[in-house]
Amino acid sequence: SNILRAPVDDYADRQAAELFLSRNMENRMQPIHRTVIEPIQGRAKEFYSFLFFETSRKGIPRANALMVNVPSDWYEEQLLGFDQEGSYVLLDQNGSLIAAHEESLAAKAALFWYDIVTTKAQDQTGSYLLRKIGREQTVCLYARMDSTGWYCMRILPLDQCLAGLPRLRDRFVAWLSFGFALLALLCASLLFFIYFPFRQISHALRRVGGAAPARGKLNRAATIPRAA
C-alpha cells in the first residue's frame, strides 16, 4: 500500500522504502542504480532496482508496487554482451559511466560527452562526433535509449570505422587509371589509323590540285601562237 508499516529508518534497506514512497512515472520500470550496505557484515552491494506499479489514467501511482533488484555487475555484463570488439560504452543521462568493456574507453567517453553537452547534441536521438585523441582521429557513434535515457556509444579509430573506404578508393583509382589508359590508346589509334592517313591523302590532293592549273596555263600558252 502507499503507507509503510514502519518508519523508513526501521527498514534494513532504507533506500528501497524511500523509493517506494517517491515512486513516479520517471522511475517506473527504469533501472535505478543503488548501493546497499549489509546490516550484519557491513559489505556494500550494488544493484539495479526496477519498480513495477500500476498508475491511474492521470498517471498517479496506485497502492501496490513490486521492486526487483538485479546485481549491477551481472546487469552491466548483459547490457554489453553483444560487444565482441570492446568498443561500446554506456552512459546514463548525466554522463556517468555505467558499463564499458575497455577501461581506456571511459576517458574517451568523457571527452565525447563534453562535446555532446557543449553542442547541445543530447537533444538528438543519435548522431556521430569526431575528435582527435592523441595522434589518432577518433569517431564516436552514439544513440540515446528512449526507455532509459541512457547513451550507447561506440568509440573507435576513424580508419577502423571506415575500413572499406581505402579498398573502395584503390578500386576507384585502378578503374580511373584503366579508363585513362584506354582513352590514350583510343586517341593513339585515331592518330595512326585515321588522322595521319587522312593527312597524307589531303596533302596528295593538294599537290595534284596545284599541278593541274599549271598544266592548263602551259597548254593555253602553247595554242595561242598557233591560232595567230
Coordinates of N, CA and C in Angstrom, one line a residue:
S1 N 0.8 -1.2 0.0 CA 0.0 0.0 0.0 C 0.9 1.2 0.0
N2 N 0.3 2.4 0.0 CA 1.0 3.7 0.0 C 1.6 4.0 1.4
I3 N 1.1 3.3 2.4 CA 1.6 3.5 3.7 C 2.5 2.4 4.2
L4 N 3.7 2.8 4.7 CA 4.6 1.8 5.2 C 4.2 1.4 6.6
R5 N 4.5 0.2 7.0 CA 4.1 -0.3 8.3 C 5.0 0.2 9.4
A6 N 6.2 0.7 9.0 CA 7.1 1.2 10.0 C 7.8 2.4 9.4
P7 N 8.5 3.2 10.2 CA 9.3 4.3 9.7 C 10.4 3.9 8.8
V8 N 10.8 4.8 7.9 CA 11.8 4.4 6.9 C 13.1 3.9 7.6
D9 N 13.5 4.6 8.7 CA 14.7 4.2 9.4 C 14.7 2.8 10.0
D10 N 13.5 2.2 10.2 CA 13.4 0.9 10.7 C 13.7 -0.2 9.7
Y11 N 13.7 0.1 8.4 CA 13.9 -0.8 7.4 C 15.4 -1.1 7.2
A12 N 15.8 -2.3 6.9 CA 17.2 -2.6 6.6 C 17.6 -2.0 5.3
D13 N 16.8 -2.0 4.3 CA 17.1 -1.3 3.1 C 16.2 0.0 3.0
R14 N 16.8 1.1 3.6 CA 16.1 2.3 3.7 C 15.8 2.9 2.3
Q15 N 16.8 2.7 1.4 CA 16.6 3.2 0.0 C 15.4 2.7 -0.7
A16 N 15.2 1.4 -0.5 CA 14.0 0.8 -1.1 C 12.7 1.4 -0.5
A17 N 12.7 1.6 0.8 CA 11.5 2.3 1.3 C 11.3 3.7 0.8
E18 N 12.4 4.4 0.7 CA 12.3 5.8 0.1 C 11.9 5.8 -1.3
L19 N 12.4 4.8 -2.1 CA 12.0 4.7 -3.5 C 10.5 4.4 -3.6
F20 N 10.0 3.6 -2.7 CA 8.6 3.2 -2.7 C 7.7 4.5 -2.4
L21 N 8.1 5.3 -1.5 CA 7.4 6.5 -1.2 C 7.5 7.6 -2.3
S22 N 8.6 7.6 -3.0 CA 8.8 8.6 -4.0 C 8.6 8.1 -5.4
R23 N 7.9 7.0 -5.6 CA 7.8 6.5 -7.0 C 6.9 7.4 -7.8
N24 N 7.3 7.5 -9.1 CA 6.5 8.3 -10.0 C 6.7 7.8 -11.4
M25 N 6.3 8.5 -12.4 CA 6.3 8.0 -13.8 C 7.8 8.0 -14.3
E26 N 8.6 8.8 -13.7 CA 10.0 8.8 -14.2 C 10.8 7.6 -13.8
N27 N 10.6 7.1 -12.6 CA 11.3 5.9 -12.1 C 10.6 4.6 -12.3
R28 N 9.4 4.7 -12.9 CA 8.7 3.5 -13.2 C 9.3 2.6 -14.2
M29 N 9.7 1.4 -13.8 CA 10.3 0.4 -14.7 C 11.6 0.9 -15.3
Q30 N 12.3 1.8 -14.6 CA 13.6 2.3 -15.0 C 14.7 1.7 -14.1
P31 N 15.8 1.4 -14.7 CA 16.9 0.9 -13.9 C 17.5 2.0 -13.0
I32 N 17.5 1.7 -11.7 CA 17.9 2.7 -10.7 C 19.1 2.1 -10.0
H33 N 20.3 2.7 -10.1 CA 21.5 2.1 -9.5 C 21.5 2.5 -8.1
R34 N 21.8 1.4 -7.3 CA 21.8 1.6 -5.8 C 23.0 0.9 -5.2
T35 N 23.4 1.4 -4.1 CA 24.5 0.8 -3.3 C 23.9 0.5 -1.9
V36 N 23.8 -0.8 -1.5 CA 23.2 -1.2 -0.3 C 24.2 -1.8 0.6
I37 N 24.2 -1.3 1.9 CA 25.2 -1.8 2.9 C 24.5 -2.9 3.7
E38 N 25.1 -4.1 3.7 CA 24.5 -5.2 4.5 C 24.6 -4.8 6.0
P39 N 23.5 -5.0 6.7 CA 23.5 -4.6 8.1 C 24.4 -5.4 9.0
I40 N 24.6 -6.7 8.7 CA 25.4 -7.6 9.6 C 26.9 -7.5 9.2
Q41 N 27.2 -7.8 8.0 CA 28.6 -7.9 7.6 C 29.2 -6.5 7.2
G42 N 28.3 -5.6 6.9 CA 28.7 -4.2 6.5 C 29.3 -4.1 5.1
R43 N 29.1 -5.1 4.3 CA 29.6 -5.1 2.9 C 28.7 -4.3 2.1
A44 N 29.3 -3.6 1.1 CA 28.5 -2.8 0.1 C 28.2 -3.7 -1.1
K45 N 26.9 -3.7 -1.5 CA 26.5 -4.4 -2.7 C 25.8 -3.4 -3.6
E46 N 26.1 -3.5 -4.9 CA 25.5 -2.6 -5.9 C 24.4 -3.4 -6.6
F47 N 23.3 -2.7 -6.8 CA 22.2 -3.3 -7.5 C 21.6 -2.3 -8.5
Y48 N 20.8 -2.8 -9.5 CA 19.9 -2.0 -10.3 C 18.5 -2.5 -9.9
S49 N 17.8 -1.5 -9.4 CA 16.4 -1.8 -8.9 C 15.4 -1.3 -10.0
F50 N 14.4 -2.1 -10.1 CA 13.3 -1.8 -11.1 C 12.0 -1.8 -10.3
L51 N 11.2 -0.7 -10.4 CA 10.0 -0.5 -9.7 C 8.8 -0.8 -10.7
F52 N 8.0 -1.7 -10.3 CA 6.8 -2.0 -11.2 C 5.5 -1.7 -10.4
F53 N 4.7 -0.8 -11.0 CA 3.5 -0.5 -10.3 C 2.5 0.1 -11.4
E54 N 1.2 0.0 -11.0 CA 0.2 0.5 -11.9 C -0.1 1.9 -11.6
T55 N -0.6 2.6 -12.6 CA -1.0 4.0 -12.4 C -2.4 4.3 -12.9
S56 N -2.9 5.4 -12.4 CA -4.3 5.7 -12.9 C -4.2 6.4 -14.2
R57 N -5.3 6.8 -14.8 CA -5.3 7.4 -16.1 C -4.6 8.8 -16.0
K58 N -4.6 9.4 -14.9 CA -3.9 10.6 -14.7 C -2.4 10.5 -14.4
G59 N -1.9 9.2 -14.4 CA -0.5 9.0 -14.1 C -0.1 8.9 -12.6
I60 N -1.1 8.8 -11.8 CA -0.9 8.7 -10.3 C -0.6 7.3 -9.9
P61 N 0.5 7.0 -9.2 CA 0.8 5.6 -8.9 C -0.3 5.0 -8.0
R62 N -0.6 3.8 -8.2 CA -1.6 3.1 -7.4 C -1.0 2.5 -6.1
A63 N -1.7 1.8 -5.3 CA -1.3 1.5 -4.0 C -0.1 0.6 -3.9
N64 N 0.0 -0.5 -4.7 CA 1.0 -1.5 -4.5 C 2.1 -1.3 -5.5
A65 N 3.3 -1.9 -5.2 CA 4.4 -1.8 -6.1 C 5.3 -3.0 -5.9
L66 N 6.0 -3.4 -6.9 CA 7.0 -4.5 -6.8 C 8.3 -4.0 -7.2
M67 N 9.4 -4.3 -6.4 CA 10.7 -3.9 -6.7 C 11.6 -5.2 -7.0
V68 N 12.3 -5.2 -8.1 CA 13.2 -6.2 -8.5 C 14.6 -5.7 -8.4
N69 N 15.5 -6.4 -7.7 CA 16.9 -6.0 -7.5 C 17.7 -6.9 -8.3
V70 N 18.6 -6.4 -9.2 CA 19.5 -7.2 -10.0 C 20.9 -6.8 -9.7
P71 N 21.8 -7.7 -9.5 CA 23.2 -7.3 -9.3 C 23.7 -6.5 -10.4
S72 N 24.4 -5.4 -10.1 CA 24.9 -4.5 -11.1 C 25.9 -5.1 -12.0
D73 N 26.8 -5.9 -11.5 CA 27.8 -6.4 -12.4 C 27.2 -7.3 -13.5
W74 N 26.3 -8.2 -13.0 CA 25.6 -9.1 -14.0 C 24.8 -8.3 -15.0
Y75 N 24.1 -7.3 -14.5 CA 23.2 -6.5 -15.4 C 24.1 -5.7 -16.5
E76 N 25.2 -5.1 -16.0 CA 26.0 -4.4 -16.9 C 26.7 -5.3 -17.9
E77 N 27.0 -6.6 -17.5 CA 27.6 -7.5 -18.4 C 26.6 -8.0 -19.5
Q78 N 25.3 -8.1 -19.1 CA 24.3 -8.4 -20.0 C 24.0 -7.3 -21.0
L79 N 24.2 -6.1 -20.6 CA 24.0 -4.9 -21.4 C 24.9 -4.9 -22.6
L80 N 26.2 -5.2 -22.3 CA 27.2 -5.2 -23.3 C 27.7 -6.6 -23.8
G81 N 26.8 -7.6 -23.6 CA 27.1 -8.9 -24.0 C 27.3 -9.1 -25.5
F82 N 26.8 -8.2 -26.3 CA 26.9 -8.2 -27.7 C 28.2 -7.7 -28.2
D83 N 28.9 -6.9 -27.3 CA 30.2 -6.2 -27.7 C 31.3 -7.2 -27.8
Q84 N 31.7 -7.6 -29.0 CA 32.8 -8.5 -29.2 C 34.1 -7.8 -29.5
E85 N 34.0 -6.5 -29.8 CA 35.2 -5.8 -30.1 C 35.7 -4.9 -29.0
G86 N 34.8 -4.8 -28.0 CA 35.2 -3.9 -26.8 C 35.2 -2.4 -27.2
S87 N 34.3 -2.0 -28.0 CA 34.3 -0.6 -28.4 C 33.0 0.2 -27.9
Y88 N 32.2 -0.5 -27.1 CA 30.9 0.1 -26.7 C 31.0 0.6 -25.2
V89 N 30.3 1.7 -25.0 CA 30.3 2.3 -23.7 C 28.8 2.7 -23.4
L90 N 28.4 2.6 -22.1 CA 27.1 3.0 -21.7 C 27.2 4.1 -20.7
L91 N 26.5 5.2 -20.9 CA 26.5 6.4 -20.0 C 25.0 6.6 -19.6
D92 N 24.8 7.1 -18.4 CA 23.5 7.5 -18.0 C 23.2 8.9 -18.6
Q93 N 22.0 9.4 -18.3 CA 21.6 10.7 -18.8 C 22.4 11.8 -18.3
N94 N 23.2 11.6 -17.2 CA 24.0 12.7 -16.7 C 25.5 12.5 -17.2
G95 N 25.8 11.5 -18.0 CA 27.1 11.3 -18.5 C 28.0 10.4 -17.6
S96 N 27.4 9.8 -16.6 CA 28.2 8.9 -15.7 C 28.3 7.6 -16.3
L97 N 29.5 7.0 -16.1 CA 29.8 5.7 -16.7 C 28.9 4.6 -16.1
I98 N 28.3 3.8 -16.9 CA 27.5 2.6 -16.5 C 28.3 1.3 -16.8
A99 N 28.7 1.2 -18.0 CA 29.4 -0.1 -18.3 C 30.3 0.2 -19.5
A100 N 31.5 -0.5 -19.5 CA 32.4 -0.4 -20.6 C 33.3 -1.7 -20.5
H101 N 33.6 -2.3 -21.6 CA 34.4 -3.5 -21.6 C 35.9 -3.1 -21.5
E102 N 36.3 -2.0 -22.0 CA 37.6 -1.5 -22.0 C 37.7 -0.3 -21.1
E103 N 38.7 -0.3 -20.2 CA 38.8 0.8 -19.2 C 39.3 2.1 -20.0
S104 N 40.0 1.9 -21.0 CA 40.5 3.1 -21.7 C 39.4 3.9 -22.4
L105 N 38.3 3.3 -22.6 CA 37.1 4.0 -23.3 C 36.4 4.9 -22.3
A106 N 36.6 4.8 -21.0 CA 35.9 5.7 -20.1 C 36.4 7.1 -20.3
A107 N 37.7 7.3 -20.4 CA 38.2 8.7 -20.6 C 37.8 9.3 -21.9
K108 N 37.8 8.4 -22.9 CA 37.4 8.9 -24.3 C 35.9 9.3 -24.2
A109 N 35.1 8.4 -23.5 CA 33.7 8.7 -23.5 C 33.4 10.0 -22.8
A110 N 34.2 10.3 -21.7 CA 34.0 11.6 -21.0 C 34.3 12.8 -21.9
L111 N 35.3 12.7 -22.8 CA 35.6 13.7 -23.8 C 34.4 13.9 -24.8
F112 N 33.9 12.8 -25.3 CA 32.8 13.0 -26.2 C 31.5 13.4 -25.5
W113 N 31.4 13.1 -24.3 CA 30.2 13.5 -23.5 C 30.3 15.1 -23.4
Y114 N 31.5 15.6 -23.1 CA 31.7 17.0 -23.1 C 31.3 17.7 -24.4
D115 N 31.6 17.1 -25.5 CA 31.2 17.6 -26.8 C 29.7 17.5 -27.0
I116 N 29.1 16.5 -26.5 CA 27.6 16.4 -26.7 C 26.9 17.4 -25.9
V117 N 27.4 17.7 -24.7 CA 26.8 18.7 -23.8 C 27.0 20.1 -24.3
T118 N 28.2 20.4 -24.8 CA 28.6 21.8 -25.2 C 27.9 22.1 -26.5
T119 N 27.7 21.1 -27.4 CA 27.0 21.4 -28.6 C 25.5 21.1 -28.6
K120 N 25.0 20.8 -27.3 CA 23.6 20.5 -27.1 C 23.1 19.4 -28.0
A121 N 24.0 18.5 -28.3 CA 23.6 17.3 -29.1 C 22.8 16.3 -28.3
Q122 N 22.7 16.5 -27.0 CA 21.9 15.5 -26.2 C 20.5 15.5 -26.5
D123 N 20.0 16.6 -27.2 CA 18.6 16.6 -27.6 C 18.3 15.7 -28.8
Q124 N 19.4 15.3 -29.5 CA 19.2 14.4 -30.6 C 19.2 12.9 -30.1
T125 N 18.5 12.1 -30.9 CA 18.4 10.7 -30.5 C 19.6 9.9 -30.9
G126 N 20.4 10.5 -31.8 CA 21.6 9.8 -32.2 C 22.3 10.6 -33.3
S127 N 23.7 10.4 -33.3 CA 24.5 11.1 -34.3 C 25.9 10.6 -34.1
Y128 N 26.9 11.3 -34.6 CA 28.3 10.9 -34.5 C 29.1 12.2 -34.3
L129 N 30.3 12.0 -33.6 CA 31.2 13.0 -33.4 C 32.6 12.6 -33.8
L130 N 33.4 13.6 -34.1 CA 34.8 13.3 -34.5 C 35.7 14.2 -33.5
R131 N 36.7 13.5 -33.1 CA 37.7 14.2 -32.2 C 39.0 13.5 -32.4
K132 N 40.1 14.4 -32.4 CA 41.4 13.8 -32.4 C 41.9 13.6 -31.0
I133 N 42.1 12.4 -30.6 CA 42.6 12.0 -29.3 C 44.0 11.5 -29.5
G134 N 44.9 12.2 -28.9 CA 46.3 11.9 -29.1 C 46.7 12.2 -30.6
R135 N 47.2 11.3 -31.3 CA 47.6 11.4 -32.7 C 46.6 10.7 -33.6
E136 N 45.5 10.2 -33.0 CA 44.6 9.4 -33.8 C 43.2 10.1 -33.9
Q137 N 42.7 10.1 -35.1 CA 41.4 10.6 -35.3 C 40.4 9.6 -34.9
T138 N 39.5 10.0 -34.0 CA 38.6 9.0 -33.4 C 37.1 9.5 -33.6
V139 N 36.3 8.5 -33.9 CA 34.9 8.7 -34.1 C 34.0 8.1 -33.0
C140 N 33.0 8.8 -32.6 CA 32.0 8.3 -31.6 C 30.6 8.3 -32.2
L141 N 30.1 7.1 -32.4 CA 28.7 6.9 -32.8 C 27.9 6.7 -31.5
Y142 N 26.8 7.5 -31.4 CA 26.1 7.4 -30.1 C 24.6 7.4 -30.4
A143 N 23.8 6.8 -29.5 CA 22.3 6.8 -29.6 C 21.8 6.9 -28.2
R144 N 20.7 7.6 -28.1 CA 20.0 7.7 -26.8 C 18.9 6.7 -26.7
M145 N 18.8 5.9 -25.7 CA 17.8 5.0 -25.5 C 16.5 5.6 -25.0
D146 N 15.4 5.4 -25.6 CA 14.2 6.0 -25.2 C 13.6 5.5 -23.9
S147 N 13.9 4.2 -23.6 CA 13.4 3.6 -22.4 C 14.1 4.1 -21.2
T148 N 15.4 4.3 -21.2 CA 16.1 4.7 -20.0 C 16.7 6.1 -20.1
G149 N 16.9 6.6 -21.2 CA 17.5 7.9 -21.4 C 19.0 7.8 -21.4
W150 N 19.5 6.5 -21.3 CA 21.0 6.3 -21.4 C 21.5 6.5 -22.8
Y151 N 22.8 6.6 -22.8 CA 23.5 6.7 -24.1 C 24.4 5.5 -24.4
C152 N 24.2 5.0 -25.6 CA 25.1 3.9 -26.0 C 26.1 4.5 -27.0
M153 N 27.3 4.4 -26.7 CA 28.4 4.9 -27.5 C 29.3 3.8 -28.1
R154 N 29.7 4.0 -29.3 CA 30.7 3.2 -29.9 C 31.9 4.0 -30.3
I155 N 33.0 3.8 -29.7 CA 34.2 4.7 -29.9 C 35.3 3.8 -30.5
L156 N 35.8 4.3 -31.7 CA 36.8 3.5 -32.4 C 37.5 4.4 -33.3
P157 N 38.8 4.1 -33.8 CA 39.5 4.9 -34.7 C 38.8 5.1 -36.0
L158 N 39.0 6.2 -36.6 CA 38.2 6.5 -37.8 C 38.6 5.5 -38.9
D159 N 39.9 5.1 -39.0 CA 40.3 4.2 -40.0 C 39.6 2.8 -39.9
Q160 N 39.4 2.5 -38.6 CA 38.7 1.2 -38.4 C 37.2 1.3 -38.7
C161 N 36.7 2.5 -38.5 CA 35.3 2.7 -38.8 C 35.0 2.7 -40.3
L162 N 36.0 3.2 -41.0 CA 35.9 3.3 -42.5 C 36.8 2.3 -43.1
A163 N 36.7 1.0 -42.6 CA 37.7 0.0 -43.1 C 37.5 -0.2 -44.6
G164 N 36.4 -0.1 -45.1 CA 36.1 -0.4 -46.5 C 36.5 0.7 -47.5
L165 N 36.7 1.9 -46.9 CA 36.9 3.1 -47.7 C 38.2 3.0 -48.5
P166 N 39.4 2.6 -47.8 CA 40.6 2.5 -48.6 C 40.5 1.5 -49.8
R167 N 39.8 0.4 -49.5 CA 39.7 -0.6 -50.6 C 38.8 0.0 -51.7
L168 N 37.8 0.8 -51.4 CA 37.0 1.4 -52.4 C 37.8 2.5 -53.2
R169 N 38.6 3.2 -52.4 CA 39.5 4.2 -53.1 C 40.5 3.5 -54.0
D170 N 41.1 2.4 -53.7 CA 42.0 1.7 -54.5 C 41.3 1.2 -55.8
R171 N 40.1 0.7 -55.6 CA 39.4 0.3 -56.8 C 39.0 1.4 -57.7
F172 N 38.7 2.6 -57.2 CA 38.4 3.8 -58.0 C 39.6 4.2 -58.7
V173 N 40.7 4.3 -58.0 CA 42.0 4.7 -58.7 C 42.3 3.7 -59.8
A174 N 42.2 2.4 -59.6 CA 42.5 1.4 -60.6 C 41.6 1.6 -61.8
W175 N 40.3 1.7 -61.6 CA 39.4 1.9 -62.7 C 39.6 3.2 -63.4
L176 N 40.0 4.3 -62.7 CA 40.3 5.6 -63.3 C 41.5 5.5 -64.2
S177 N 42.5 4.8 -63.7 CA 43.8 4.6 -64.4 C 43.5 3.8 -65.7
F178 N 42.7 2.8 -65.5 CA 42.4 1.9 -66.7 C 41.6 2.8 -67.7
G179 N 40.7 3.6 -67.3 CA 40.0 4.5 -68.2 C 40.9 5.4 -69.0
F180 N 41.8 6.1 -68.2 CA 42.8 7.0 -68.9 C 43.6 6.2 -69.9
A181 N 44.1 5.0 -69.5 CA 44.9 4.2 -70.4 C 44.1 3.8 -71.7
L182 N 42.8 3.5 -71.5 CA 42.0 3.1 -72.7 C 41.8 4.3 -73.5
L183 N 41.6 5.5 -72.9 CA 41.4 6.7 -73.7 C 42.6 7.1 -74.5
A184 N 43.8 6.9 -73.8 CA 45.0 7.2 -74.5 C 45.2 6.3 -75.7
L185 N 44.9 5.0 -75.5 CA 45.0 4.0 -76.6 C 44.1 4.4 -77.8
L186 N 42.9 4.8 -77.4 CA 41.9 5.2 -78.5 C 42.4 6.4 -79.2
C187 N 43.0 7.4 -78.5 CA 43.5 8.6 -79.2 C 44.7 8.2 -80.1
A188 N 45.5 7.3 -79.7 CA 46.7 6.9 -80.5 C 46.2 6.2 -81.7
S189 N 45.1 5.3 -81.6 CA 44.6 4.6 -82.7 C 44.0 5.6 -83.7
L190 N 43.3 6.6 -83.2 CA 42.7 7.6 -84.1 C 43.8 8.4 -84.9
L191 N 45.0 8.6 -84.2 CA 46.0 9.3 -84.9 C 46.7 8.5 -85.9
F192 N 47.0 7.3 -85.6 CA 47.8 6.4 -86.5 C 46.9 5.9 -87.7
F193 N 45.7 5.5 -87.4 CA 44.8 4.9 -88.4 C 43.9 5.8 -89.1
I194 N 43.6 7.0 -88.6 CA 42.7 7.9 -89.3 C 43.3 9.2 -89.6
Y195 N 43.9 9.9 -88.6 CA 44.3 11.2 -88.8 C 45.5 11.3 -89.7
F196 N 46.6 10.5 -89.5 CA 47.8 10.5 -90.3 C 47.5 10.1 -91.8
P197 N 46.8 9.0 -92.0 CA 46.4 8.6 -93.4 C 45.6 9.7 -94.1
F198 N 44.6 10.3 -93.4 CA 43.8 11.3 -94.0 C 44.7 12.5 -94.3
R199 N 45.6 12.9 -93.5 CA 46.5 14.0 -93.7 C 47.4 13.8 -94.9
Q200 N 47.9 12.5 -95.1 CA 48.7 12.2 -96.3 C 47.8 12.3 -97.5
I201 N 46.6 11.8 -97.5 CA 45.7 11.9 -98.7 C 45.4 13.4 -99.0
S202 N 45.2 14.2 -97.9 CA 44.9 15.6 -98.1 C 46.1 16.4 -98.8
H203 N 47.3 16.1 -98.3 CA 48.5 16.7 -98.9 C 48.6 16.2 -100.4
A204 N 48.4 15.0 -100.6 CA 48.5 14.5 -102.0 C 47.5 15.2 -102.9
L205 N 46.2 15.3 -102.5 CA 45.2 16.0 -103.3 C 45.6 17.5 -103.5
R206 N 46.2 18.1 -102.5 CA 46.6 19.5 -102.7 C 47.7 19.6 -103.8
R207 N 48.6 18.6 -103.8 CA 49.7 18.7 -104.8 C 49.1 18.5 -106.2
V208 N 48.2 17.5 -106.3 CA 47.5 17.3 -107.6 C 46.7 18.5 -108.0
G209 N 46.0 19.1 -107.1 CA 45.2 20.3 -107.4 C 46.1 21.4 -107.8
G210 N 47.3 21.6 -107.3 CA 48.1 22.7 -107.6 C 48.8 22.5 -109.0
A211 N 49.1 21.2 -109.4 CA 49.7 20.9 -110.6 C 48.8 21.1 -111.8
A212 N 47.5 20.8 -111.7 CA 46.6 20.9 -112.8 C 46.4 22.2 -113.4
P213 N 46.3 23.3 -112.6 CA 46.2 24.7 -113.2 C 47.5 25.0 -114.0
A214 N 48.6 24.6 -113.5 CA 49.9 25.0 -114.2 C 49.9 24.3 -115.5
R215 N 49.5 23.1 -115.6 CA 49.4 22.4 -117.0 C 48.4 23.1 -117.9
G216 N 47.4 23.5 -117.3 CA 46.4 24.2 -118.2 C 46.9 25.5 -118.8
K217 N 47.7 26.3 -118.0 CA 48.2 27.6 -118.4 C 49.2 27.3 -119.5
L218 N 50.1 26.2 -119.4 CA 51.0 25.9 -120.4 C 50.3 25.5 -121.7
N219 N 49.3 24.7 -121.6 CA 48.5 24.3 -122.8 C 47.9 25.5 -123.6
R220 N 47.4 26.5 -122.8 CA 46.8 27.7 -123.4 C 47.9 28.6 -124.1
A221 N 49.1 28.6 -123.4 CA 50.2 29.4 -124.0 C 50.7 28.8 -125.2
A222 N 50.6 27.5 -125.3 CA 51.1 26.8 -126.5 C 50.2 26.9 -127.7
T223 N 48.9 27.0 -127.4 CA 47.9 27.0 -128.5 C 47.7 28.4 -129.1
I224 N 48.0 29.5 -128.3 CA 47.7 30.9 -128.8 C 48.5 31.2 -130.0
P225 N 49.8 30.9 -130.0 CA 50.6 31.3 -131.2 C 50.1 30.5 -132.5
R226 N 49.7 29.3 -132.3 CA 49.2 28.6 -133.4 C 48.0 29.2 -134.0
A227 N 47.1 29.7 -133.1 CA 45.9 30.4 -133.6 C 46.2 31.7 -134.4
A228 N 47.3 32.4 -134.0 CA 47.7 33.6 -134.6 C 48.2 33.3 -136.0

